[in-house]
Coordinates of N, CA and C in Angstrom, one line a residue:
Chain U
D179 N 0.8 -1.2 0.0 CA 0.0 0.0 0.0 C 0.9 1.3 0.0
I180 N 0.4 2.3 -0.6 CA 1.1 3.6 -0.6 C 0.9 4.3 0.7
Q181 N 1.9 4.7 1.3 CA 1.8 5.4 2.6 C 1.8 6.9 2.3
M182 N 0.9 7.6 3.0 CA 0.8 9.0 2.8 C 1.1 9.7 4.2
T183 N 2.1 10.5 4.2 CA 2.6 11.1 5.4 C 2.4 12.6 5.4
Q184 N 1.5 13.1 6.3 CA 1.2 14.5 6.4 C 2.0 15.2 7.5
S185 N 2.3 16.4 7.3 CA 2.9 17.2 8.3 C 2.5 18.7 8.2
P186 N 2.3 19.3 9.4 CA 2.4 18.7 10.7 C 1.2 17.9 11.1
S187 N 1.2 17.2 12.2 CA 0.0 16.5 12.7 C -1.0 17.5 13.3
S188 N -0.5 18.6 13.8 CA -1.4 19.6 14.3 C -0.7 21.0 14.1
L189 N -1.6 22.0 14.1 CA -1.1 23.3 13.7 C -2.0 24.4 14.4
S190 N -1.4 25.4 15.0 CA -2.1 26.5 15.6 C -1.7 27.7 14.8
A191 N -2.7 28.5 14.3 CA -2.4 29.7 13.6 C -3.5 30.8 13.9
S192 N -3.2 32.0 13.5 CA -4.0 33.1 13.8 C -4.9 33.4 12.6
V193 N -6.1 34.0 12.8 CA -6.9 34.4 11.7 C -6.1 35.3 10.8
G194 N -6.2 35.1 9.5 CA -5.5 35.9 8.5 C -4.1 35.3 8.1
D195 N -3.6 34.3 8.9 CA -2.3 33.7 8.6 C -2.4 32.8 7.3
R196 N -1.3 32.7 6.7 CA -1.1 31.7 5.6 C -0.7 30.4 6.2
V197 N -1.5 29.3 5.9 CA -1.3 28.0 6.5 C -0.9 27.0 5.4
T198 N 0.1 26.2 5.6 CA 0.6 25.2 4.7 C 0.7 23.9 5.3
I199 N 0.2 22.9 4.7 CA 0.2 21.5 5.1 C 0.9 20.7 4.0
T200 N 1.8 19.8 4.3 CA 2.4 19.0 3.3 C 2.0 17.5 3.4
C201 N 2.1 16.8 2.3 CA 1.7 15.4 2.2 C 2.7 14.8 1.3
Q202 N 3.4 13.7 1.8 CA 4.4 13.0 1.0 C 3.9 11.6 0.8
A203 N 4.0 11.1 -0.5 CA 3.6 9.8 -0.8 C 4.9 8.9 -0.8
S204 N 4.7 7.6 -0.5 CA 5.8 6.7 -0.4 C 6.3 6.3 -1.8
Q205 N 5.5 6.6 -2.8 CA 6.0 6.4 -4.2 C 5.3 7.4 -5.1
D206 N 5.7 7.4 -6.3 CA 5.2 8.4 -7.3 C 3.7 8.1 -7.5
I207 N 2.9 9.2 -7.3 CA 1.4 9.0 -7.5 C 1.0 10.0 -8.6
S208 N 1.9 10.6 -9.4 CA 1.6 11.6 -10.4 C 0.8 12.7 -9.7
N209 N -0.4 13.0 -10.2 CA -1.2 14.1 -9.5 C -2.5 13.5 -8.9
Y210 N -2.5 12.2 -8.6 CA -3.7 11.5 -8.1 C -3.8 11.7 -6.6
L211 N -4.1 13.0 -6.2 CA -4.1 13.4 -4.8 C -5.2 14.3 -4.6
N212 N -6.0 14.0 -3.5 CA -7.1 14.8 -3.1 C -6.9 15.4 -1.7
W213 N -7.6 16.5 -1.4 CA -7.5 17.0 -0.1 C -9.0 17.2 0.4
Y214 N -9.2 16.8 1.7 CA -10.5 16.8 2.3 C -10.4 17.6 3.6
Q215 N -11.5 18.2 3.9 CA -11.7 19.0 5.2 C -12.8 18.2 6.0
Q216 N -12.5 18.0 7.3 CA -13.5 17.4 8.2 C -13.6 18.2 9.4
K217 N -14.8 18.7 9.6 CA -15.1 19.5 10.8 C -15.6 18.5 11.9
P218 N -15.4 18.9 13.2 CA -15.8 17.9 14.3 C -17.2 17.4 14.1
G219 N -17.4 16.1 14.2 CA -18.7 15.5 14.1 C -19.4 15.5 12.8
K220 N -18.6 15.9 11.8 CA -19.2 16.0 10.4 C -18.5 15.0 9.5
A221 N -19.1 14.8 8.3 CA -18.4 14.0 7.3 C -17.3 14.8 6.6
P222 N -16.3 14.2 6.0 CA -15.3 14.9 5.2 C -15.9 15.6 4.0
K223 N -15.3 16.6 3.6 CA -15.7 17.4 2.4 C -14.5 17.5 1.4
L224 N -14.8 17.2 0.2 CA -13.7 17.3 -0.8 C -13.5 18.8 -1.1
L225 N -12.2 19.2 -1.0 CA -11.8 20.6 -1.3 C -11.0 20.7 -2.6
I226 N -10.0 19.8 -2.8 CA -9.1 19.8 -3.9 C -9.0 18.4 -4.5
Y227 N -9.1 18.3 -5.8 CA -8.9 17.0 -6.5 C -7.8 17.2 -7.5
D228 N -7.2 16.0 -7.9 CA -6.1 16.0 -8.9 C -5.0 17.0 -8.5
A229 N -4.7 17.1 -7.2 CA -3.6 17.8 -6.6 C -3.8 19.3 -6.6
S230 N -4.5 19.9 -7.6 CA -4.5 21.4 -7.6 C -5.9 21.9 -8.1
N231 N -6.8 21.1 -8.4 CA -8.1 21.6 -8.9 C -9.1 21.8 -7.7
L232 N -9.6 23.0 -7.7 CA -10.5 23.4 -6.6 C -11.9 22.9 -6.9
E233 N -12.5 22.2 -6.0 CA -13.9 21.7 -6.1 C -14.8 22.9 -6.2
T234 N -15.9 22.7 -7.0 CA -16.9 23.7 -7.2 C -17.5 24.2 -5.8
G235 N -17.5 25.5 -5.6 CA -18.1 26.1 -4.4 C -17.1 26.3 -3.3
V236 N -15.9 25.8 -3.4 CA -14.9 25.9 -2.4 C -14.2 27.3 -2.5
P237 N -14.0 28.0 -1.4 CA -13.4 29.3 -1.5 C -12.0 29.3 -2.1
S238 N -11.7 30.4 -2.8 CA -10.4 30.4 -3.5 C -9.2 30.6 -2.6
R239 N -9.4 30.8 -1.3 CA -8.3 30.9 -0.4 C -7.6 29.5 -0.2
F240 N -8.3 28.4 -0.6 CA -7.8 27.1 -0.5 C -7.1 26.8 -1.9
S241 N -5.9 26.2 -1.8 CA -5.2 25.8 -3.0 C -4.3 24.6 -2.7
G242 N -4.0 23.9 -3.8 CA -3.1 22.7 -3.7 C -2.1 22.7 -4.8
S243 N -1.0 22.1 -4.6 CA 0.0 22.0 -5.6 C 0.9 20.7 -5.4
G244 N 1.7 20.4 -6.4 CA 2.6 19.3 -6.3 C 2.3 18.2 -7.3
S245 N 3.3 17.3 -7.4 CA 3.1 16.1 -8.2 C 4.2 15.1 -7.9
G246 N 4.0 13.9 -8.2 CA 5.0 12.9 -7.9 C 4.8 12.4 -6.5
T247 N 5.7 12.8 -5.6 CA 5.6 12.3 -4.2 C 5.4 13.5 -3.2
D248 N 5.5 14.7 -3.6 CA 5.4 15.8 -2.7 C 4.3 16.8 -3.0
F249 N 3.4 17.1 -2.1 CA 2.3 17.9 -2.3 C 2.1 18.9 -1.2
T250 N 1.4 20.0 -1.5 CA 1.2 21.1 -0.6 C -0.2 21.5 -0.6
F251 N -0.8 21.8 0.5 CA -2.1 22.4 0.7 C -2.0 23.7 1.4
T252 N -2.6 24.7 0.9 CA -2.4 26.1 1.4 C -3.8 26.7 1.6
I253 N -3.9 27.4 2.8 CA -5.0 28.3 3.0 C -4.3 29.7 3.1
S254 N -4.7 30.6 2.1 CA -4.0 31.8 2.0 C -4.2 32.8 3.1
S255 N -5.4 32.8 3.7 CA -5.8 33.7 4.8 C -6.8 32.9 5.7
L256 N -6.3 32.4 6.8 CA -7.1 31.6 7.6 C -8.3 32.3 8.2
Q257 N -9.4 31.6 8.1 CA -10.7 32.1 8.6 C -11.1 31.2 9.8
P258 N -11.9 31.8 10.7 CA -12.4 31.0 11.8 C -13.1 29.7 11.4
E259 N -13.8 29.7 10.3 CA -14.6 28.6 9.9 C -13.7 27.5 9.3
D260 N -12.4 27.7 9.2 CA -11.5 26.7 8.6 C -11.0 25.8 9.6
I261 N -11.4 26.0 10.9 CA -11.0 25.0 11.9 C -11.5 23.7 11.6
A262 N -10.6 22.7 11.5 CA -11.0 21.4 11.0 C -9.7 20.5 11.0
T263 N -10.0 19.2 10.6 CA -8.8 18.4 10.3 C -8.8 18.2 8.8
Y264 N -7.6 18.2 8.3 CA -7.4 18.1 6.8 C -6.7 16.8 6.5
Y265 N -7.2 16.1 5.5 CA -6.6 14.9 5.1 C -6.2 14.9 3.6
C266 N -5.1 14.3 3.3 CA -4.8 14.1 1.9 C -5.1 12.6 1.6
Q267 N -5.3 12.3 0.3 CA -5.7 10.9 -0.1 C -5.2 10.7 -1.5
Q268 N -4.5 9.6 -1.6 CA -4.0 9.2 -3.0 C -4.9 8.2 -3.6
Y269 N -5.1 8.3 -4.9 CA -5.9 7.3 -5.6 C -5.2 6.8 -6.9
D270 N -3.9 6.8 -6.8 CA -3.1 6.3 -8.0 C -3.2 4.7 -8.0
N271 N -3.1 4.2 -6.8 CA -3.1 2.7 -6.6 C -4.2 2.3 -5.6
L272 N -4.7 1.1 -5.9 CA -5.5 0.5 -4.8 C -4.7 -0.1 -3.7
P273 N -5.1 0.0 -2.5 CA -6.2 0.7 -2.0 C -5.9 2.2 -1.9
P274 N -7.0 3.0 -2.1 CA -6.8 4.4 -1.9 C -6.4 4.6 -0.4
T275 N -5.5 5.5 -0.1 CA -5.0 5.7 1.3 C -5.0 7.1 1.6
F276 N -5.2 7.4 2.9 CA -5.3 8.7 3.4 C -4.0 9.0 4.3
G277 N -3.7 10.3 4.4 CA -2.8 10.7 5.4 C -3.4 10.6 6.7
Q278 N -2.6 10.8 7.8 CA -3.1 10.7 9.1 C -3.9 11.9 9.6
G279 N -3.9 12.9 8.8 CA -4.6 14.1 9.2 C -3.8 15.2 9.8
T280 N -4.2 16.5 9.6 CA -3.6 17.6 10.2 C -4.7 18.4 10.9
K281 N -4.6 18.5 12.2 CA -5.7 19.2 13.0 C -5.3 20.7 13.1
L282 N -6.1 21.5 12.6 CA -5.8 23.0 12.5 C -6.7 23.7 13.6
E283 N -6.0 24.5 14.4 CA -6.6 25.2 15.5 C -6.3 26.7 15.3
I284 N -7.2 27.5 15.9 CA -7.0 28.9 15.9 C -6.1 29.3 17.2
K285 N -5.1 30.1 17.0 CA -4.3 30.6 18.1 C -5.0 31.7 18.8
Chain P
E110 N -30.3 18.4 -5.0 CA -29.3 18.3 -4.1 C -28.9 16.9 -3.8
V111 N -27.6 16.6 -3.9 CA -27.2 15.2 -3.6 C -27.3 14.9 -2.1
Q112 N -27.9 13.8 -1.8 CA -28.1 13.3 -0.4 C -27.7 11.9 -0.3
L113 N -26.9 11.5 0.7 CA -26.6 10.2 1.0 C -26.9 10.0 2.5
V114 N -27.8 9.0 2.8 CA -28.2 8.8 4.2 C -27.9 7.3 4.6
E115 N -27.0 7.2 5.5 CA -26.7 5.8 5.9 C -27.6 5.4 7.1
S116 N -27.8 4.1 7.2 CA -28.5 3.6 8.3 C -28.0 2.1 8.6
G117 N -28.5 1.6 9.7 CA -28.2 0.2 10.0 C -27.1 0.0 11.0
G118 N -26.4 1.0 11.5 CA -25.4 0.9 12.5 C -26.0 0.5 13.8
G119 N -25.1 0.2 14.8 CA -25.6 -0.2 16.1 C -24.5 -1.0 16.8
L120 N -24.9 -1.5 18.0 CA -24.0 -2.3 18.8 C -24.2 -3.8 18.4
V121 N -23.1 -4.5 18.2 CA -23.1 -5.9 17.8 C -22.0 -6.6 18.6
Q122 N -22.2 -7.8 18.9 CA -21.1 -8.6 19.6 C -20.1 -9.0 18.6
P123 N -18.8 -9.3 19.1 CA -17.8 -9.8 18.2 C -18.3 -11.1 17.6
G124 N -18.0 -11.3 16.3 CA -18.4 -12.4 15.6 C -19.8 -12.2 14.9
G125 N -20.5 -11.2 15.3 CA -21.8 -10.9 14.8 C -21.8 -10.3 13.4
S126 N -23.0 -10.0 12.9 CA -23.2 -9.4 11.6 C -24.1 -8.2 11.7
L127 N -23.9 -7.4 10.6 CA -24.7 -6.1 10.5 C -24.8 -5.8 9.0
R128 N -25.9 -5.2 8.6 CA -26.0 -4.7 7.2 C -26.2 -3.2 7.2
L129 N -25.4 -2.5 6.6 CA -25.5 -1.1 6.5 C -26.2 -0.8 5.2
S130 N -27.0 0.3 5.2 CA -27.6 0.8 3.9 C -27.3 2.3 3.7
C131 N -27.3 2.7 2.5 CA -27.1 4.1 2.1 C -28.1 4.4 1.1
A132 N -29.0 5.3 1.4 CA -30.1 5.7 0.5 C -29.6 7.0 -0.2
A133 N -29.6 6.9 -1.5 CA -29.1 8.0 -2.3 C -30.3 8.8 -3.0
S134 N -30.1 10.1 -3.1 CA -31.1 10.9 -3.9 C -30.4 12.1 -4.4
G135 N -31.1 12.8 -5.4 CA -30.6 14.0 -5.9 C -29.7 13.8 -7.1
F136 N -29.5 12.6 -7.5 CA -28.6 12.3 -8.7 C -29.0 11.0 -9.3
T137 N -28.5 10.7 -10.5 CA -28.8 9.4 -11.1 C -27.9 8.4 -10.5
F138 N -28.4 7.7 -9.5 CA -27.6 6.7 -8.7 C -26.9 5.7 -9.6
S139 N -27.6 5.2 -10.6 CA -27.1 4.1 -11.4 C -25.9 4.5 -12.3
S140 N -25.6 5.8 -12.4 CA -24.5 6.3 -13.2 C -23.2 6.5 -12.4
Y141 N -23.2 6.3 -11.1 CA -22.1 6.7 -10.3 C -21.5 5.5 -9.5
E142 N -20.2 5.5 -9.4 CA -19.5 4.5 -8.5 C -19.6 5.0 -7.1
M143 N -19.6 4.0 -6.2 CA -19.8 4.3 -4.8 C -18.8 3.6 -3.9
N144 N -18.6 4.1 -2.7 CA -17.6 3.6 -1.8 C -18.1 3.6 -0.4
W145 N -17.5 2.7 0.5 CA -17.7 2.8 1.9 C -16.3 3.2 2.5
V146 N -16.3 4.2 3.4 CA -15.1 4.6 4.1 C -15.4 4.6 5.6
R147 N -14.5 4.2 6.4 CA -14.8 4.2 7.9 C -13.8 5.0 8.6
Q148 N -14.2 5.4 9.9 CA -13.3 6.2 10.7 C -13.5 5.7 12.2
A149 N -12.5 5.0 12.7 CA -12.5 4.6 14.1 C -12.6 5.8 15.0
P150 N -13.1 5.7 16.2 CA -13.2 6.8 17.1 C -11.9 7.5 17.3
G151 N -11.8 8.8 17.0 CA -10.6 9.6 17.2 C -9.5 9.3 16.3
K152 N -9.8 8.5 15.2 CA -8.7 8.2 14.3 C -9.0 8.8 12.9
G153 N -8.1 8.4 12.0 CA -8.2 8.9 10.6 C -9.2 8.1 9.7
L154 N -9.2 8.4 8.4 CA -10.1 7.8 7.5 C -9.4 6.5 6.9
E155 N -10.3 5.5 6.7 CA -9.8 4.3 6.0 C -10.9 3.8 5.0
W156 N -10.4 3.7 3.8 CA -11.3 3.3 2.7 C -11.6 1.8 2.9
V157 N -12.8 1.4 2.7 CA -13.3 0.0 3.0 C -13.6 -0.7 1.7
S158 N -14.3 -0.1 0.8 CA -14.8 -0.9 -0.4 C -15.3 0.0 -1.5
Y159 N -15.3 -0.4 -2.7 CA -15.7 0.3 -3.9 C -16.6 -0.6 -4.7
I160 N -17.6 0.0 -5.4 CA -18.4 -0.8 -6.3 C -18.7 0.1 -7.6
S161 N -18.5 -0.4 -8.7 CA -18.8 0.3 -10.0 C -20.3 0.6 -10.1
S162 N -20.6 1.4 -11.1 CA -22.0 1.9 -11.3 C -22.9 0.7 -11.6
S163 N -22.4 -0.3 -12.3 CA -23.3 -1.4 -12.6 C -23.2 -2.5 -11.6
G164 N -22.2 -2.4 -10.7 CA -22.0 -3.5 -9.7 C -21.1 -4.6 -10.1
S165 N -20.6 -4.4 -11.3 CA -19.8 -5.5 -11.9 C -18.3 -5.5 -11.4
T166 N -17.8 -4.4 -10.9 CA -16.5 -4.3 -10.4 C -16.5 -3.9 -8.9
I167 N -15.8 -4.7 -8.1 CA -15.8 -4.5 -6.7 C -14.4 -4.7 -6.1
Y168 N -14.1 -3.8 -5.2 CA -12.8 -3.9 -4.5 C -13.0 -3.8 -3.0
Y169 N -12.1 -4.4 -2.3 CA -12.1 -4.3 -0.8 C -10.7 -4.0 -0.2
A170 N -10.7 -3.4 0.9 CA -9.5 -3.3 1.7 C -9.2 -4.7 2.2
D171 N -7.9 -4.9 2.4 CA -7.5 -6.3 2.9 C -8.0 -6.5 4.3
S172 N -8.2 -5.5 5.0 CA -8.7 -5.6 6.4 C -10.1 -6.2 6.5
V173 N -10.9 -6.1 5.4 CA -12.3 -6.6 5.5 C -12.6 -7.6 4.4
K174 N -11.6 -7.9 3.6 CA -11.8 -8.9 2.5 C -12.2 -10.3 3.1
G175 N -13.2 -10.8 2.5 CA -13.7 -12.1 3.0 C -14.7 -12.0 4.1
R176 N -14.9 -10.9 4.7 CA -15.9 -10.7 5.8 C -17.0 -9.7 5.4
F177 N -16.6 -8.7 4.6 CA -17.6 -7.7 4.2 C -18.0 -7.9 2.7
T178 N -19.2 -7.5 2.4 CA -19.7 -7.6 1.0 C -20.4 -6.3 0.6
I179 N -20.0 -5.7 -0.4 CA -20.6 -4.4 -0.9 C -21.6 -4.8 -2.0
S180 N -22.7 -4.2 -2.1 CA -23.6 -4.4 -3.1 C -24.5 -3.1 -3.4
R181 N -25.2 -3.1 -4.4 CA -26.1 -2.0 -4.7 C -27.3 -2.5 -5.4
D182 N -28.4 -1.7 -5.3 CA -29.7 -1.9 -6.0 C -30.0 -0.6 -6.7
N183 N -29.7 -0.6 -8.0 CA -29.9 0.7 -8.7 C -31.4 1.0 -8.8
A184 N -32.2 0.1 -8.8 CA -33.7 0.3 -8.9 C -34.2 1.0 -7.6
K185 N -33.5 0.7 -6.5 CA -33.9 1.3 -5.2 C -33.0 2.5 -4.8
N186 N -32.0 2.8 -5.6 CA -31.1 3.9 -5.3 C -30.4 3.7 -4.0
S187 N -29.9 2.5 -3.8 CA -29.4 2.1 -2.5 C -28.1 1.3 -2.6
L188 N -27.2 1.6 -1.7 CA -25.9 0.9 -1.5 C -25.9 0.2 -0.2
Y189 N -25.3 -1.0 -0.2 CA -25.3 -1.8 1.0 C -23.9 -2.2 1.4
L190 N -23.7 -2.5 2.7 CA -22.5 -3.2 3.1 C -22.9 -4.3 4.2
Q191 N -22.7 -5.5 3.7 CA -23.0 -6.6 4.6 C -21.7 -6.9 5.4
M192 N -21.7 -6.9 6.7 CA -20.5 -7.1 7.5 C -20.7 -8.3 8.4
N193 N -19.9 -9.3 8.2 CA -19.9 -10.5 8.9 C -18.6 -10.7 9.7
S194 N -18.7 -11.6 10.7 CA -17.5 -11.9 11.5 C -16.9 -10.6 12.1
L195 N -17.7 -9.8 12.6 CA -17.2 -8.5 13.1 C -16.3 -8.6 14.2
R196 N -15.3 -7.7 14.2 CA -14.2 -7.6 15.3 C -14.3 -6.3 16.0
A197 N -13.6 -6.2 17.1 CA -13.6 -5.0 17.8 C -13.0 -3.8 17.0
E198 N -12.0 -4.2 16.2 CA -11.3 -3.2 15.4 C -12.2 -2.7 14.2
D199 N -13.4 -3.3 14.0 CA -14.3 -2.8 13.0 C -15.1 -1.6 13.5
T200 N -15.0 -1.3 14.8 CA -15.8 -0.2 15.4 C -15.4 1.1 14.8
A201 N -16.4 1.8 14.2 CA -16.1 3.0 13.5 C -17.4 3.6 13.0
V202 N -17.3 4.9 12.6 CA -18.3 5.5 11.8 C -18.1 5.1 10.4
Y203 N -19.2 4.6 9.8 CA -19.1 4.1 8.4 C -19.8 5.2 7.5
Y204 N -19.1 5.7 6.5 CA -19.6 6.6 5.6 C -19.8 6.0 4.2
C205 N -20.9 6.3 3.5 CA -20.9 6.0 2.1 C -20.5 7.3 1.4
A206 N -19.8 7.1 0.3 CA -19.3 8.2 -0.5 C -19.4 8.0 -2.0
R207 N -19.8 9.0 -2.7 CA -20.0 8.9 -4.1 C -18.8 9.4 -4.8
D208 N -18.4 8.7 -5.9 CA -17.3 9.2 -6.7 C -17.7 10.4 -7.5
A209 N -16.7 11.3 -7.8 CA -17.0 12.4 -8.8 C -17.3 11.7 -10.2
W210 N -17.9 12.5 -11.0 CA -18.2 11.9 -12.4 C -17.0 11.6 -13.1
E211 N -16.9 10.3 -13.5 CA -15.7 9.8 -14.3 C -14.4 10.1 -13.6
Q212 N -14.4 10.1 -12.3 CA -13.2 10.3 -11.5 C -13.2 9.3 -10.3
W213 N -12.8 8.1 -10.6 CA -13.0 7.1 -9.6 C -12.1 7.3 -8.4
L214 N -12.6 7.1 -7.2 CA -11.9 7.3 -6.0 C -11.7 8.8 -5.6
V215 N -12.3 9.7 -6.3 CA -12.4 11.1 -5.9 C -13.7 11.2 -5.2
L216 N -13.7 11.3 -3.9 CA -14.9 11.1 -3.1 C -15.6 12.4 -2.9
E217 N -16.5 12.7 -3.8 CA -17.1 14.0 -4.0 C -18.2 14.3 -3.0
Y218 N -19.0 13.3 -2.7 CA -20.1 13.5 -1.7 C -20.1 12.4 -0.7
W219 N -20.4 12.8 0.6 CA -20.4 11.8 1.7 C -21.7 11.9 2.4
G220 N -22.1 10.8 3.0 CA -23.2 10.8 3.9 C -22.8 11.2 5.3
Q221 N -23.7 11.3 6.2 CA -23.4 11.7 7.6 C -22.8 10.7 8.4
G222 N -22.8 9.4 8.0 CA -22.2 8.3 8.7 C -23.1 7.6 9.6
T223 N -22.8 6.3 9.9 CA -23.5 5.5 10.8 C -22.5 4.8 11.7
L224 N -22.7 4.8 13.0 CA -21.8 4.3 14.0 C -22.0 2.8 14.2
V225 N -20.9 2.0 14.0 CA -20.9 0.6 14.3 C -20.0 0.3 15.5
T226 N -20.6 -0.3 16.5 CA -19.8 -0.6 17.7 C -19.8 -2.1 17.9
V227 N -18.6 -2.7 17.9 CA -18.4 -4.1 18.1 C -17.9 -4.3 19.5
S228 N -18.7 -4.8 20.4 CA -18.3 -5.0 21.8 C -19.2 -6.0 22.4
S229 N -18.6 -6.7 23.4 CA -19.4 -7.7 24.2 C -20.0 -7.0 25.4

């Protein structure tokens, strides 16, 4: 199975900060990488697909980049409603696998 | 509006069985691939199973292969997960998730989840 390693595991930032989360795959996954947001007690929500494509309706402050094994997820200006856990997911190979998650908190 | 509503979760003893259902609405169910994804309490996400739009192609995680069976009834707009020989480590919230159009394993829509607790 492809291992997905996210960092950091948790992050505290202030409203308005630029926030960056990284995800590293254990092997080349091209751009078959998605990012999800999960708020407490809720289902995950797709934010970014194919590494850099913004899902319809998702605010433009969210972005993704990368290919191969190294990927980055960025929130350009953190808002209070962005408090959540964020997961990357590869779908280049079966089984699809998720990173362990990054819990984002407001400082 | 796309809606996915899971049901069938509950408390079951180790070795027992449970059948989860996912009722879909707001889209042409028969045209979309579907998945089950689970999340143990306080843990991350784990993909469980995939079924193609026609039901002809099915995949499972190794952790559930031989114990769980995914199926669908396109006439009833419903997805199912039959879970047998349940173990404590199967305790989790189970989500059904719809693939994006022609993008398999891009999990575009999710249900609210149903909790399965395996305990004596």
